[in-house]
Protein backbone atom coordinates (compact mmCIF):
# COMPACT_ATOMS: atom_id res chain seq x y z
CA UNK A 1 0.00 0.00 0.00
CA UNK A 2 1.23 3.49 -0.84
CA UNK A 3 0.74 6.60 1.23
CA UNK A 4 0.57 10.06 -0.29
CA UNK A 5 0.93 12.92 2.18
CA UNK A 6 -0.43 16.48 1.87
CA UNK A 7 1.98 19.38 2.14
CA UNK A 8 1.90 23.14 1.66
CA UNK A 9 3.94 24.67 -1.17
CA UNK A 10 6.16 27.32 0.39
CA UNK A 11 8.30 28.23 -2.63
CA UNK A 12 8.69 27.34 -6.28
CA UNK A 13 12.16 27.21 -7.80
CA UNK A 14 12.96 28.85 -11.10
CA UNK A 15 12.86 26.32 -13.92
CA UNK A 16 16.16 25.23 -15.38
CA UNK A 17 16.07 24.05 -18.99
CA UNK A 18 15.59 20.26 -19.27
CA UNK A 19 15.14 19.89 -15.50
CA UNK A 20 11.96 19.06 -13.59
CA UNK A 21 10.12 21.95 -11.98
CA UNK A 22 10.69 21.78 -8.22
CA UNK A 23 9.12 23.32 -5.13
CA UNK A 24 9.80 23.35 -1.41
CA UNK A 25 6.85 21.75 0.38
CA UNK A 26 6.16 21.86 4.12
CA UNK A 27 4.85 18.63 5.66
CA UNK A 28 3.84 19.61 9.20
CA UNK A 29 7.19 21.30 9.82
CA UNK A 30 9.40 19.10 7.63
CA UNK A 31 10.39 20.84 4.38
CA UNK A 32 11.26 18.72 1.34
CA UNK A 33 12.03 19.35 -2.32
CA UNK A 34 9.20 18.02 -4.49
CA UNK A 35 8.80 17.69 -8.25
CA UNK A 36 5.73 19.65 -9.40
CA UNK A 37 6.04 18.96 -13.14
CA UNK A 38 2.69 17.13 -13.19
CA UNK A 39 0.91 20.14 -11.64
CA UNK A 40 1.93 23.10 -13.82
CA UNK A 41 -0.63 25.49 -12.31
CA UNK A 42 0.29 24.97 -8.64
CA UNK A 43 1.02 28.15 -6.64
CA UNK A 44 2.77 29.04 -3.40
CA UNK A 45 0.35 28.57 -0.50
CA UNK A 46 -1.57 25.72 -2.11
CA UNK A 47 -1.58 22.17 -0.77
CA UNK A 48 -0.51 19.17 -2.80
CA UNK A 49 -0.62 15.42 -2.30
CA UNK A 50 2.92 14.00 -2.61
CA UNK A 51 4.15 10.46 -3.10
CA UNK A 52 7.86 9.57 -3.36
CA UNK A 53 8.83 13.17 -4.13
CA UNK A 54 6.22 13.88 -6.81
CA UNK A 55 3.20 16.14 -6.38
CA UNK A 56 0.25 14.18 -7.76
CA UNK A 57 -2.79 16.40 -7.07
CA UNK A 58 -3.82 19.65 -5.48
CA UNK A 59 -5.96 19.44 -2.35
CA UNK A 60 -7.88 22.16 -0.55
CA UNK A 61 -6.54 23.47 2.77
CA UNK A 62 -9.37 22.03 4.88
CA UNK A 63 -8.89 18.49 3.55
CA UNK A 64 -5.09 18.75 3.84
CA UNK A 65 -5.24 19.87 7.48
CA UNK A 66 -7.78 17.17 8.33
CA UNK A 67 -5.57 14.49 6.77
CA UNK A 68 -2.47 15.76 8.59
CA UNK A 69 -4.39 15.78 11.88
CA UNK A 70 -5.47 12.17 11.36
CA UNK A 71 -1.91 11.11 10.48
CA UNK A 72 -0.64 12.78 13.66
CA UNK A 73 -3.29 11.04 15.76
CA UNK A 74 -2.23 7.70 14.28
CA UNK A 75 1.39 8.47 15.16
CA UNK A 76 2.53 8.57 11.55
CA UNK A 77 3.75 12.18 11.73
CA UNK A 78 6.27 12.62 14.50
Coordinates of C-alpha atoms in Angstrom, one line a residue:
X1 CA 0.0 0.0 0.0
X2 CA 1.2 3.5 -0.8
X3 CA 0.7 6.6 1.2
X4 CA 0.6 10.1 -0.3
X5 CA 0.9 12.9 2.2
X6 CA -0.4 16.5 1.9
X7 CA 2.0 19.4 2.1
X8 CA 1.9 23.1 1.7
X9 CA 3.9 24.7 -1.2
X10 CA 6.2 27.3 0.4
X11 CA 8.3 28.2 -2.6
X12 CA 8.7 27.3 -6.3
X13 CA 12.2 27.2 -7.8
X14 CA 13.0 28.8 -11.1
X15 CA 12.9 26.3 -13.9
X16 CA 16.2 25.2 -15.4
X17 CA 16.1 24.1 -19.0
X18 CA 15.6 20.3 -19.3
X19 CA 15.1 19.9 -15.5
X20 CA 12.0 19.1 -13.6
X21 CA 10.1 22.0 -12.0
X22 CA 10.7 21.8 -8.2
X23 CA 9.1 23.3 -5.1
X24 CA 9.8 23.4 -1.4
X25 CA 6.9 21.8 0.4
X26 CA 6.2 21.9 4.1
X27 CA 4.8 18.6 5.7
X28 CA 3.8 19.6 9.2
X29 CA 7.2 21.3 9.8
X30 CA 9.4 19.1 7.6
X31 CA 10.4 20.8 4.4
X32 CA 11.3 18.7 1.3
X33 CA 12.0 19.4 -2.3
X34 CA 9.2 18.0 -4.5
X35 CA 8.8 17.7 -8.2
X36 CA 5.7 19.7 -9.4
X37 CA 6.0 19.0 -13.1
X38 CA 2.7 17.1 -13.2
X39 CA 0.9 20.1 -11.6
X40 CA 1.9 23.1 -13.8
X41 CA -0.6 25.5 -12.3
X42 CA 0.3 25.0 -8.6
X43 CA 1.0 28.1 -6.6
X44 CA 2.8 29.0 -3.4
X45 CA 0.4 28.6 -0.5
X46 CA -1.6 25.7 -2.1
X47 CA -1.6 22.2 -0.8
X48 CA -0.5 19.2 -2.8
X49 CA -0.6 15.4 -2.3
X50 CA 2.9 14.0 -2.6
X51 CA 4.1 10.5 -3.1
X52 CA 7.9 9.6 -3.4
X53 CA 8.8 13.2 -4.1
X54 CA 6.2 13.9 -6.8
X55 CA 3.2 16.1 -6.4
X56 CA 0.3 14.2 -7.8
X57 CA -2.8 16.4 -7.1
X58 CA -3.8 19.7 -5.5
X59 CA -6.0 19.4 -2.4
X60 CA -7.9 22.2 -0.5
X61 CA -6.5 23.5 2.8
X62 CA -9.4 22.0 4.9
X63 CA -8.9 18.5 3.6
X64 CA -5.1 18.7 3.8
X65 CA -5.2 19.9 7.5
X66 CA -7.8 17.2 8.3
X67 CA -5.6 14.5 6.8
X68 CA -2.5 15.8 8.6
X69 CA -4.4 15.8 11.9
X70 CA -5.5 12.2 11.4
X71 CA -1.9 11.1 10.5
X72 CA -0.6 12.8 13.7
X73 CA -3.3 11.0 15.8
X74 CA -2.2 7.7 14.3
X75 CA 1.4 8.5 15.2
X76 CA 2.5 8.6 11.5
X77 CA 3.7 12.2 11.7
X78 CA 6.3 12.6 14.5

